[in-house]
Coordinates of C-alpha atoms in Angstrom, one line a residue:
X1 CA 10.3 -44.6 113.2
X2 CA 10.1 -40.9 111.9
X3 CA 6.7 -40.6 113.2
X4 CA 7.8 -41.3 116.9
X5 CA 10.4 -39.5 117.1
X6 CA 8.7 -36.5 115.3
X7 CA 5.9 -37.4 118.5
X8 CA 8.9 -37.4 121.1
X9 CA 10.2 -34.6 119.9
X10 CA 6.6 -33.2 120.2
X11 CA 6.2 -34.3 124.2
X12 CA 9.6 -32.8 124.8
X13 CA 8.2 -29.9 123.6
X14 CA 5.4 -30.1 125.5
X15 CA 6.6 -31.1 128.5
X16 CA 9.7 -28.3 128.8
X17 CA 6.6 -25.3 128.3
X18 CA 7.9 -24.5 124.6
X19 CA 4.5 -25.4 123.0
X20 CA 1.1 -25.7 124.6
X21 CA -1.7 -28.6 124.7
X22 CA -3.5 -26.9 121.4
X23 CA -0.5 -27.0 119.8
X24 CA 0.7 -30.8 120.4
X25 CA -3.1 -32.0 119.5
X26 CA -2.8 -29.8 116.0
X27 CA 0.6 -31.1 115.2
X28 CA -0.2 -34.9 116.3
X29 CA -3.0 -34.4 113.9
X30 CA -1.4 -33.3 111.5
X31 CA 1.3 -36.1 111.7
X32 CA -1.5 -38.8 111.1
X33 CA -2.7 -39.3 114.5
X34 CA -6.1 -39.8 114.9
X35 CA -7.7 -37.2 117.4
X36 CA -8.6 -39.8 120.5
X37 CA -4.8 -40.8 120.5
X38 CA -3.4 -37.5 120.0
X39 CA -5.3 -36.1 123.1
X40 CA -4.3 -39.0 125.0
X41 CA -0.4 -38.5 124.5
X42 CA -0.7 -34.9 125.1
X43 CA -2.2 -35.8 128.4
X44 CA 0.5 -38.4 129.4
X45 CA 3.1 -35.4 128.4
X46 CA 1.9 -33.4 130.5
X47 CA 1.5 -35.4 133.5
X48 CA 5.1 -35.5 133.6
X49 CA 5.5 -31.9 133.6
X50 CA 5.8 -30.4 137.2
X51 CA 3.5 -27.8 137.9
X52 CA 3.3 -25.7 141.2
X53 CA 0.3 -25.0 143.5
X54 CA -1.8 -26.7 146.2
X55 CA -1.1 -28.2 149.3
X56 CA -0.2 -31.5 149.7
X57 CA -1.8 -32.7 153.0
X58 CA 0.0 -36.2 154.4
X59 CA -0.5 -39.0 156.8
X60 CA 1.8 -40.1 158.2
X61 CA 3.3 -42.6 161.7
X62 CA 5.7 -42.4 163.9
X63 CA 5.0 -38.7 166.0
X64 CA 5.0 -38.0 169.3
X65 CA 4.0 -35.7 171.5
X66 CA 7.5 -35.7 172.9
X67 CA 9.1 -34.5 169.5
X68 CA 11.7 -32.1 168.9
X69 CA 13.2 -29.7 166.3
X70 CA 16.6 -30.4 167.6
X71 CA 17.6 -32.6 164.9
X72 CA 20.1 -35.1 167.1
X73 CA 16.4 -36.1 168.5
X74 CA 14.5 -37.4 165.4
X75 CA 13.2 -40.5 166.3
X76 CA 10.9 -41.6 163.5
X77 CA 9.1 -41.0 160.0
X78 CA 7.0 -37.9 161.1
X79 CA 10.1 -36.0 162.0
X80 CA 12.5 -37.0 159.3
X81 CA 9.9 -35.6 156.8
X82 CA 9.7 -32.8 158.2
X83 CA 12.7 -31.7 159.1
X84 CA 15.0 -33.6 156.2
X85 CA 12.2 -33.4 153.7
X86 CA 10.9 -29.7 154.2
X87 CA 12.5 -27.3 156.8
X88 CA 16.1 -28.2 156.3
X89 CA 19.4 -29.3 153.8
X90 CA 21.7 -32.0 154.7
X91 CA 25.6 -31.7 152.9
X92 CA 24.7 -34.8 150.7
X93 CA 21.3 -36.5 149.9
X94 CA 20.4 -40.2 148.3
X95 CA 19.1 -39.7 145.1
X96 CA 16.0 -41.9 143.5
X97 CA 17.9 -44.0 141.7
X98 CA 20.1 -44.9 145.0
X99 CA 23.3 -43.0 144.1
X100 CA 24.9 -40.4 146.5
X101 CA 24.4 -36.6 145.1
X102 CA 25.7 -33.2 146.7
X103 CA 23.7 -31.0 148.5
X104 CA 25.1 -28.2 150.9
X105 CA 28.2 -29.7 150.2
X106 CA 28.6 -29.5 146.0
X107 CA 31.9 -31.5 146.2
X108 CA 34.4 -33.4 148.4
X109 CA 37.8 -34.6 148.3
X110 CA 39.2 -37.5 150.6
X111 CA 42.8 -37.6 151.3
X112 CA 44.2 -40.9 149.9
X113 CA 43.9 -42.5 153.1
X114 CA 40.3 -41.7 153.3
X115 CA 41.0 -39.9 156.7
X116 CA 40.9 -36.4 155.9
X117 CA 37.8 -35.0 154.0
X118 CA 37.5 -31.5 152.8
X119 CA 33.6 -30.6 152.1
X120 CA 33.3 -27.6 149.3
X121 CA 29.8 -25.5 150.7
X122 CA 27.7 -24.4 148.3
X123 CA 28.1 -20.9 148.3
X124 CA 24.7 -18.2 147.7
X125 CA 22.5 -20.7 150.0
X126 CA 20.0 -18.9 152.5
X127 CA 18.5 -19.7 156.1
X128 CA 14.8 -18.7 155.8
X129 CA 15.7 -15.9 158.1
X130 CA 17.9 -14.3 155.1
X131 CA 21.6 -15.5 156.8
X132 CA 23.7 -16.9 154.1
X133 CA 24.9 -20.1 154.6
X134 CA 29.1 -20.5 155.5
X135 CA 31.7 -22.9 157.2
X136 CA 30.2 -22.3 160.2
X137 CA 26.9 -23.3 160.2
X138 CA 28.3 -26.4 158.8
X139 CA 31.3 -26.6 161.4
X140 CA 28.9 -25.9 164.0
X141 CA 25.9 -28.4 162.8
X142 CA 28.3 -31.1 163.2
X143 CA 29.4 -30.6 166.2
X144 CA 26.2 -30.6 167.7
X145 CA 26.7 -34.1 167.7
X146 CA 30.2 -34.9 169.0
X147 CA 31.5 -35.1 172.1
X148 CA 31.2 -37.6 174.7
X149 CA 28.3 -37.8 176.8
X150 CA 26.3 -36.0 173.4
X151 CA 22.7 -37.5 173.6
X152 CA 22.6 -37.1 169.7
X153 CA 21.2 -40.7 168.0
X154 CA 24.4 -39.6 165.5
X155 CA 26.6 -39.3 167.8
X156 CA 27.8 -42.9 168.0
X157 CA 27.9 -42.4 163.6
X158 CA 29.9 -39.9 164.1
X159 CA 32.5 -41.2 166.3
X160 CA 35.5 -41.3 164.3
X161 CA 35.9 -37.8 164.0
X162 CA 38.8 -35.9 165.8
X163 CA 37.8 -32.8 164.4
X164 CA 35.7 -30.4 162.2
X165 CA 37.3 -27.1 161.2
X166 CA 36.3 -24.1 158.9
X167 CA 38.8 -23.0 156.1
X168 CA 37.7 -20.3 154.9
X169 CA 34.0 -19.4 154.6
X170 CA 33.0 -22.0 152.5
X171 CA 35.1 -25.1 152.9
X172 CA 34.8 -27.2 155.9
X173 CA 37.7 -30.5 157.2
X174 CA 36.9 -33.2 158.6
X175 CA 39.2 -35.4 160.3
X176 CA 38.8 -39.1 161.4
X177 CA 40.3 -41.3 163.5
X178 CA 40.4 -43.6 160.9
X179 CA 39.7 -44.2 157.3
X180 CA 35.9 -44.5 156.2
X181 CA 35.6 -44.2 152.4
X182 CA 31.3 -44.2 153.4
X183 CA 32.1 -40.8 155.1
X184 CA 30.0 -38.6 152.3
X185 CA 26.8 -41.2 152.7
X186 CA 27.2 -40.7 156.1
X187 CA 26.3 -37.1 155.8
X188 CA 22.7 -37.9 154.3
X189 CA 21.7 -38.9 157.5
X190 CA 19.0 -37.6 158.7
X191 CA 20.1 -36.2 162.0
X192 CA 22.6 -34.2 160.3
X193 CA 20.3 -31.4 158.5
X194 CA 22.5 -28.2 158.5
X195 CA 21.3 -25.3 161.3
X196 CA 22.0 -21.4 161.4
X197 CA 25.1 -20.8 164.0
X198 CA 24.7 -18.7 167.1
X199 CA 28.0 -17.2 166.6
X200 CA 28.6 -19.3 169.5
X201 CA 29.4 -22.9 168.3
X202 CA 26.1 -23.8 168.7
X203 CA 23.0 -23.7 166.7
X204 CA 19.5 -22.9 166.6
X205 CA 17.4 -25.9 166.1
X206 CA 14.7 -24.5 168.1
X207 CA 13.5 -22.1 165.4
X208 CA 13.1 -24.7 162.8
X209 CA 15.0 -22.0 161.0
X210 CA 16.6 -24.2 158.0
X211 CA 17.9 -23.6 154.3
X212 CA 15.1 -26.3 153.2
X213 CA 12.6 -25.6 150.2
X214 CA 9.5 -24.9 152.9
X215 CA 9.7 -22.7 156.1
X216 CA 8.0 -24.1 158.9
X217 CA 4.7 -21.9 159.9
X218 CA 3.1 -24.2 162.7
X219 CA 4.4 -27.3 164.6
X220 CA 2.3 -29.0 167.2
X221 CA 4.7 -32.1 168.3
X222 CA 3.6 -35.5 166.6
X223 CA 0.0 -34.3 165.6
X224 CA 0.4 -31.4 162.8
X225 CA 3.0 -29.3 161.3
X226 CA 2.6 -26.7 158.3
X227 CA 4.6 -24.9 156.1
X228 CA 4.7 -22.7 153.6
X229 CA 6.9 -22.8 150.3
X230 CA 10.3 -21.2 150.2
X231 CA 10.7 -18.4 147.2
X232 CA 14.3 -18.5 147.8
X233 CA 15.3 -21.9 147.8
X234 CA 18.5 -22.7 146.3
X235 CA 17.5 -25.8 144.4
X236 CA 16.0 -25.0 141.1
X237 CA 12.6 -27.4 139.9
X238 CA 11.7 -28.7 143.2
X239 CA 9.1 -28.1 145.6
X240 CA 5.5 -27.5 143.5
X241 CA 3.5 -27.4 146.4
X242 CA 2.7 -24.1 147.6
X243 CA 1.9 -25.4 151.5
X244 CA 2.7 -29.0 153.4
X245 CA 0.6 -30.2 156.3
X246 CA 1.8 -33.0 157.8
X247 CA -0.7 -35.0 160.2
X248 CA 0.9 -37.4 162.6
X249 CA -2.1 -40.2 162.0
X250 CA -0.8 -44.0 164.3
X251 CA -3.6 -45.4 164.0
X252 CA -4.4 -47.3 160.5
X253 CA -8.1 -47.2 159.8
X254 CA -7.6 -43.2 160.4
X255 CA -5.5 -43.2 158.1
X256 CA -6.7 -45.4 155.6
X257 CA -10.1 -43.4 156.1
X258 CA -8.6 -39.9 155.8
X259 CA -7.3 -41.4 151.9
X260 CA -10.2 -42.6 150.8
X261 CA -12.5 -39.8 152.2
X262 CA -9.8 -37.6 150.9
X263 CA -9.0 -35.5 153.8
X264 CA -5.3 -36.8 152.9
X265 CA -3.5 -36.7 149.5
X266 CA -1.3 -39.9 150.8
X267 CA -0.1 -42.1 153.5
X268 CA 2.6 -43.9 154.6
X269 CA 2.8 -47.5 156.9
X270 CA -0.5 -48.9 154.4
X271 CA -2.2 -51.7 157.0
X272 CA -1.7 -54.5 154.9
X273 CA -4.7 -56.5 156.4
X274 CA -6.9 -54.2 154.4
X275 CA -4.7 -53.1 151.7
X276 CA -6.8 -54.9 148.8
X277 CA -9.8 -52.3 149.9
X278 CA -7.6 -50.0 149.1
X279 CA -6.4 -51.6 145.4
X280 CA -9.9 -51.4 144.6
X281 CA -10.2 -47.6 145.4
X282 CA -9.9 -46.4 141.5
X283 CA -9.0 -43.2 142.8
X284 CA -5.9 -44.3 145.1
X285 CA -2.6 -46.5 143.6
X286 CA -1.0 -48.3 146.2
X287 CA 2.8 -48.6 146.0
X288 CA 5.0 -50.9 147.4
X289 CA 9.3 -50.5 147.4
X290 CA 11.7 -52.8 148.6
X291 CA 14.8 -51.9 150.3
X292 CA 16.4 -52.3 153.7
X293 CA 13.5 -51.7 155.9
X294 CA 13.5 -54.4 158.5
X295 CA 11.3 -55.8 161.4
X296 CA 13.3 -56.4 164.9
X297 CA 12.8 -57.6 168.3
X298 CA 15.4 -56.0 170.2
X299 CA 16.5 -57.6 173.3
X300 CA 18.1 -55.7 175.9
X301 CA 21.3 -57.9 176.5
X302 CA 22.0 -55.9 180.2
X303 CA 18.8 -57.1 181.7
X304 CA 17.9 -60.3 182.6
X305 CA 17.1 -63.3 181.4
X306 CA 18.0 -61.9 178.2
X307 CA 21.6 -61.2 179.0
X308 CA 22.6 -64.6 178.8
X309 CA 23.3 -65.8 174.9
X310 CA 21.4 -68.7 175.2
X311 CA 18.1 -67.6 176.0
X312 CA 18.4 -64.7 173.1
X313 CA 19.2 -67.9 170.8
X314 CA 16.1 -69.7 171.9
X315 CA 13.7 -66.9 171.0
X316 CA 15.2 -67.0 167.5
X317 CA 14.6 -69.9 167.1
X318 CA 11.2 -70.1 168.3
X319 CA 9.5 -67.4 165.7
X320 CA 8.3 -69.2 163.0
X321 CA 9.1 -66.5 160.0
X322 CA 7.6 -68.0 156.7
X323 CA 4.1 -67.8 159.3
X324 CA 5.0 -64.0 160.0
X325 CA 6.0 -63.4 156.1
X326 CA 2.5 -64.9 155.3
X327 CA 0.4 -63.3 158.1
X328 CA 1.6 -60.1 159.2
X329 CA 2.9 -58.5 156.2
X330 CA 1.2 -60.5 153.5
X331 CA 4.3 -61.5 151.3
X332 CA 5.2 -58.1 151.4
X333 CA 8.8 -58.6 152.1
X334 CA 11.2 -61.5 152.7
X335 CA 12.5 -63.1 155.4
X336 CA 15.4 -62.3 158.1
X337 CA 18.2 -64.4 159.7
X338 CA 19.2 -62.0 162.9
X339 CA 21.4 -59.8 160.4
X340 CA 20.8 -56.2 159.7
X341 CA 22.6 -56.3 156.6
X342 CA 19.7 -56.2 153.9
X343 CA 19.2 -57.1 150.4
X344 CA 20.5 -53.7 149.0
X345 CA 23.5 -53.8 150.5
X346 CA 26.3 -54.8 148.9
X347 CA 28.6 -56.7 151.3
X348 CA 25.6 -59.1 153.1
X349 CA 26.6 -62.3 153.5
X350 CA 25.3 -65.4 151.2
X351 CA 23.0 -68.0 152.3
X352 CA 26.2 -70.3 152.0
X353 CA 28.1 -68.1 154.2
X354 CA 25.2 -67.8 156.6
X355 CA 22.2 -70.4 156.5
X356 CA 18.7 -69.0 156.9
X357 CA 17.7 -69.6 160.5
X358 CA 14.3 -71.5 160.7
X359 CA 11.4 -72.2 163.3
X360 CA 13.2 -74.9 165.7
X361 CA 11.2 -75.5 169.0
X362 CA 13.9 -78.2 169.8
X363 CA 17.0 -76.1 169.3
X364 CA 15.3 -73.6 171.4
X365 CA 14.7 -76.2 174.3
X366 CA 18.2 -77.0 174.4
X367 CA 19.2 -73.4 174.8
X368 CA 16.6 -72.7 177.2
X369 CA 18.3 -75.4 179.0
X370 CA 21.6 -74.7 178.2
X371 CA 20.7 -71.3 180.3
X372 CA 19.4 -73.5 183.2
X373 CA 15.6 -73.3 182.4
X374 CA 13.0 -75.8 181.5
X375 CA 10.5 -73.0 181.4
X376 CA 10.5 -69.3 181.3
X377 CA 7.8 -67.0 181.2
X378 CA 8.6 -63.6 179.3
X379 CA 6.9 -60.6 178.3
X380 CA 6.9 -58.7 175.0
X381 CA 5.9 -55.2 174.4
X382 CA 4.1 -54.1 171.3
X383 CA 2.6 -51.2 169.8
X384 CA 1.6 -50.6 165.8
X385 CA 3.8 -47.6 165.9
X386 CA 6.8 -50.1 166.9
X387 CA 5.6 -52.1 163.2
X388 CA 2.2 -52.3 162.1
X389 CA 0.8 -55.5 163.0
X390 CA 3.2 -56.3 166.5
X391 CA 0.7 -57.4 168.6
X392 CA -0.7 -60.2 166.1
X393 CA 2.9 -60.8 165.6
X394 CA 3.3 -61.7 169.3
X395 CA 0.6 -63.6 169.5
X396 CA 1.8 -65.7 166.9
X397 CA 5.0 -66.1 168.6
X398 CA 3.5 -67.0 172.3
X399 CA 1.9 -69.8 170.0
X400 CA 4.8 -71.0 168.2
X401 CA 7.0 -70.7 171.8
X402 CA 4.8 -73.0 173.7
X403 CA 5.8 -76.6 172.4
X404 CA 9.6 -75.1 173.6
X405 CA 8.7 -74.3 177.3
X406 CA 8.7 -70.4 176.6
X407 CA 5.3 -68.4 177.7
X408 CA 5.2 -65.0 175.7
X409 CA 3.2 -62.7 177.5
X410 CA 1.9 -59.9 175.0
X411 CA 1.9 -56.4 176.8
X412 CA -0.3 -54.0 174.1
X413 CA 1.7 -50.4 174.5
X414 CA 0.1 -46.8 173.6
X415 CA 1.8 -45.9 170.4
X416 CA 1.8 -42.1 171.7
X417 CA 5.3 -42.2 173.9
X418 CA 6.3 -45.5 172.6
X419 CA 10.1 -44.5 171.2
X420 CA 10.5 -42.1 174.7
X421 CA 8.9 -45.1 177.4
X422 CA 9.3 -48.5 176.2
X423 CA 11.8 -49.0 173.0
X424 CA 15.2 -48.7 175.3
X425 CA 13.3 -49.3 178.3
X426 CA 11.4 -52.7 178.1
X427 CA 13.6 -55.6 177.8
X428 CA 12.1 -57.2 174.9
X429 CA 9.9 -55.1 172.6
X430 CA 9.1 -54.2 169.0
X431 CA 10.8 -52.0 166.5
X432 CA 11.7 -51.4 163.0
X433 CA 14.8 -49.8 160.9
X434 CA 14.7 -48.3 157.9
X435 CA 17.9 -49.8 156.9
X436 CA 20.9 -48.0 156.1
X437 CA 22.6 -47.8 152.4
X438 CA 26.1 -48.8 153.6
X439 CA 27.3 -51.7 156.5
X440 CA 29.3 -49.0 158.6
X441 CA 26.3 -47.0 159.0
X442 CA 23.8 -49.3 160.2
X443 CA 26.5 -51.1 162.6
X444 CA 28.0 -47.7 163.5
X445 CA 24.3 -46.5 164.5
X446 CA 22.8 -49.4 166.1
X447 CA 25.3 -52.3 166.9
X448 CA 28.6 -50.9 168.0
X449 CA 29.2 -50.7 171.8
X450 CA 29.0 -46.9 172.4
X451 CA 26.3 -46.4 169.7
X452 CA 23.5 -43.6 170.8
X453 CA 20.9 -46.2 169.0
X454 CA 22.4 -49.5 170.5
X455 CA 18.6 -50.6 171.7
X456 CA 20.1 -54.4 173.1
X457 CA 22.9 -52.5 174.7
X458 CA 24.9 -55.2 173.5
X459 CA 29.0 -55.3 173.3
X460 CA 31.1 -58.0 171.7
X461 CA 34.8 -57.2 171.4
X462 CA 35.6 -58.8 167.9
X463 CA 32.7 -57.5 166.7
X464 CA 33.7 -53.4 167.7
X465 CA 37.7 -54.5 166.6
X466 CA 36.5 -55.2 163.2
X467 CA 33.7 -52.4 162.9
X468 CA 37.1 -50.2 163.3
X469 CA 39.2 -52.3 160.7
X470 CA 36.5 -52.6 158.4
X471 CA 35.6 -49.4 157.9
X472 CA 38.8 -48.1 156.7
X473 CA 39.9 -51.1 154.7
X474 CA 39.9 -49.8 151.2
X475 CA 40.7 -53.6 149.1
X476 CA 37.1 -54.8 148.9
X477 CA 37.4 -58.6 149.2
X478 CA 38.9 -57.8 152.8
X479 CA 35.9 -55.9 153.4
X480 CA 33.7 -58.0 152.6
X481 CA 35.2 -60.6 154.5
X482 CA 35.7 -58.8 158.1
X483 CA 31.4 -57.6 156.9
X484 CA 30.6 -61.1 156.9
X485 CA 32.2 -61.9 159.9
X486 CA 30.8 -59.4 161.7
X487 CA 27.0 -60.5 160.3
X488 CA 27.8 -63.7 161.9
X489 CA 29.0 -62.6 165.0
X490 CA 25.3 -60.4 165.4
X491 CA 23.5 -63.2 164.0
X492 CA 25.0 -66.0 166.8
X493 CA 25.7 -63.3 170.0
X494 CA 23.8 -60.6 169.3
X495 CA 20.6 -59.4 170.9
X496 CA 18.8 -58.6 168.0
X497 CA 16.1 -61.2 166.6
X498 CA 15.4 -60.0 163.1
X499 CA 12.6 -62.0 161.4
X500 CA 11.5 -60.0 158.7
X501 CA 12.5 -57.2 156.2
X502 CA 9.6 -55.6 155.1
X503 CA 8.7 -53.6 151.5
X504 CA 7.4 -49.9 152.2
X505 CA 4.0 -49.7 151.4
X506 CA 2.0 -46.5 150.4
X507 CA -0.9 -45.2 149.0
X508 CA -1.9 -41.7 147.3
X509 CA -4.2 -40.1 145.4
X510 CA -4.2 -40.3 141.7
X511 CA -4.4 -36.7 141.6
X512 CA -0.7 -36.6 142.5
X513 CA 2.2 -36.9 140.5
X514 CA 4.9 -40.0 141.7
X515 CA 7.6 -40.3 139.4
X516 CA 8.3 -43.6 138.1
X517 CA 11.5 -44.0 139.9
X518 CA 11.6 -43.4 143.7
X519 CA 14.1 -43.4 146.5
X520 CA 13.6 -46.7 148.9
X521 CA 16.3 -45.5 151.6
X522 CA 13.1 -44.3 153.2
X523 CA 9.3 -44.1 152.9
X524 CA 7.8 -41.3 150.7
X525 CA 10.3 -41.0 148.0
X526 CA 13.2 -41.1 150.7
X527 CA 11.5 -38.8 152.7
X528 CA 11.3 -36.0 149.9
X529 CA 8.2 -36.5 148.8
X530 CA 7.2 -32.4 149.4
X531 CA 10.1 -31.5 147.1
X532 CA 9.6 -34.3 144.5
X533 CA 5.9 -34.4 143.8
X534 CA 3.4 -32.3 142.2
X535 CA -0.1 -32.4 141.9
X536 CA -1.1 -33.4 138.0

């Protein structure tokens, strides 16, 4: 026992700079450990130890040509790493291990209502162009994305604020319509990254002028961005690599190519048809991290035939999801009952409280004629950016549909658009959500009535009452209960057909460092894989 902890001692050592490699080896040595064994622990010591240079070159889905630096108009996982993960702060981030931890904003204090919220700003910050962070960059970054009409995707998160004021430079409060003891999670979202003020109440997004640990050097929309490490970032023992590049890479042999080639250092969205290649690549580990992420078929509940309840049910019912669990993401995941809510969540409801829906070709009959049809002929619209492996995924279904009277047309889509011309647009497509780490968020975002993201346009009355009550009720079994009630009411009305939630699957070089522990509220270490990573 005095041996190992003389030896952790020793790694601690070795791992904070105070001794070098030499001097582990001769002091292992000189403990009693043979020389093989010594040499081995120093190595595992210093993997762990961070160490700077390099640039980390990723592939990654999910960009467009039609990308923006405006943060209100992140769309997907190309331009949250960049922009949340390099260029720019938020006020509060989600750490690895899950928990909420201050950012820009280094404390907050809620009224005991939960209505007011003063946000303390972390005072010696700077913008890359030497301005030093204040209230108004903060006041003015949030505003960005209030006001009705505001085409911000946060704008509908955002709703229940009456007003953002400035006291004093560095304080900022915010008041709400109504309680929301989530309000501080709220802030890690990635559409709310904290801009330079024009002195105007607006900002500049267009710059990509941010307080972030890299400055952004080059940015061609979707297909490659680089920057450049920040010598005066605020956050101390982050960011090791001296220069990102970030290649937007849809298509999946690319990118599993550019890995094992190694033109990439790692990649995101692994194609899990060929993932076992990649397994036996000694060079490459392939990761896989279960959160919230989810697989959904949004149907647009305003457009016809899918605004009538019945039809929506008989589509549920006609996916069979233990095939898709088995097929398309290779057990990668588990299944989904038309509920958002996800197994890191801490209010979803119980199979008791709801039953897992199954594959029911006679239940969907008897909607289908319930909504005055013995047939119907629909069309769904699929690209690999939507999920990877859509288009098999609707084939599947136009299979399992026909003993029900549906015909499922498959419409193949470019990935290169997708987000801007047919998610929204087409009345029945693919898609997939990250998840979000509290209920509020994820309904507030996607399922309430005025919400920016609401891609089924769908409005149910109880539903919105409670999404009000629910997020300011602060005795927990209440909340839970109006949370379950509202699952139900999305999983029987809604226009969402949720079949799957999916792990996050990636792959990198060995030659990188990936801590142990890792964020899953989104891919690549929560999207901070540039400031978390090293190469070893």
């Amino acid at each position: 026992m005095k041996k190992q902890a003389y030896l952790n001692s020793l790694s601690n050592k070795l791992t904070a700079g105070q001794i070098d490699r030499r001097q582990f080896v001769m002091s292992a040595l000189a403990a009693g450990i043979a020389l093989p064994s010594a040499l081995g622990l120093a190595d595992s010591a210093m993997a762990g130890t961070p160490k700077s240079g390099g640039r980390l070159r990723m592939g990654i889905t999910g960009g467009a040509t039609t990308d923006t630096l405006d943060p209100g108009q992140i769309l997907d996982a190309y331009m949250i790493n960049v922009q949340m993960g390099q260029v720019r702060n938020n006020l509060t981030v989600v750490g690895s291990d899950g928990s909420l931890q201050p950012e820009l904003a280094e404390s907050w204090d809620a009224s005991s209502d939960a209505k007011t919220w003063t946000l303390n700003i972390r005072k010696g910050v700077e913008f890359h162009n030497g301005k030093t962070l204040d209230s108004t960059d903060v006041v003015d970054s949030l505003n960005h994305h209030l006001g009705e009409g505001n085409k911000s995707a946060a704008n509908g998160l955002l709703g229940g604020i009456i007003s953002v004021k400035a006291d004093g430079k560095n304080a900022v409060v915010v008041e709400l319509s109504g309680g929301d003891a989530d309000f501080p999670f709220i802030l890690s979202d990635y559409h709310l990254n904290i801009c330079a003020s024009n002195g105007d109440g607006t900002i500049d997004w267009q710059s990509g002028n941010g307080t972030g640990g890299y400055i952004l050097v080059d940015n061609d929309p979707g297909v490659r961005t680089f920057t450049k490490r920040n010598p005066n970032y605020w956050k101390g023992n982050t960011c090791f690599f001296d220069e990102v590049e970030t290649l937007g890479i849809s298509d999946p042999t690319a990118r599993t190519n550019a890995l094992m080639t190694g033109s990439i250092d790692c990649m995101n969205n692994v194609d899990l048809k060929t993932v076992n290649l990649l397994k036996r690549n000694g060079a490459v580990t392939v990761r896989a991290v279960t959160g919230n992420k989810q697989i959904t078929l949004p149907m647009i509940t305003t457009m016809a035939p899918f605004d009538n309840n019945d039809v929506r049910l008989a589509v549920k019912h006609i996916i069979d999801r233990e095939d898709w669990l088995e097929k398309i993401i290779f057990g990668y995941g588990e299944l989904g009952n038309d509920n958002p809510i996800g197994p890191a969540n801490i209010y979803r409801a119980s199979t008791d409280e709801l039953p897992q829906r199954a594959y029911d070709p006679e239940k969907a009959k008897f909607h289908l004629k319930k909504a005055g049809y013995d047939k119907l002929s629909i069309q769904f619209h699929a690209a690999d950016t939507g999920f990877s492996g859509s288009v098999d995924a609707g084939s599947l279904m136009a299979e399992s549909a026909r003993s029900a009277g549906l015909d499922v047309e498959v419409v193949r889509e470019p990935n290169d658009g997708y987000w801007s011309n047919v998610w929204m647009k087409k009345p029945f497509s693919a898609c997939y959500w990250s998840g979000r780490p509290t209920e509020n968020w994820i309904f507030s975002q996607i399922y309430a009535a005025d919400a920016s993201w609401n891609d089924t346009f769908w409005k149910n009355d109880r539903f919105n009452e409670l999404l009000v009550q629910a997020r300011s009720e602060l005795d927990p079994t209440l909340r839970r209960e109006q949370y379950v009630e509202m699952q139900k009411i999305v999983h029987n009305d809604g226009g969402v057909c949720l079949p799957l939630f999916q792990s996050d699957v990636m792959a990198y070089s060995n030659k990188l460092h990936v801590p142990e522990v890792i964020a899953n509220n989104w891919e690549f270490d929560g999207m901070m894989n540039s400031e978390r990573w090293w190469f070893s």
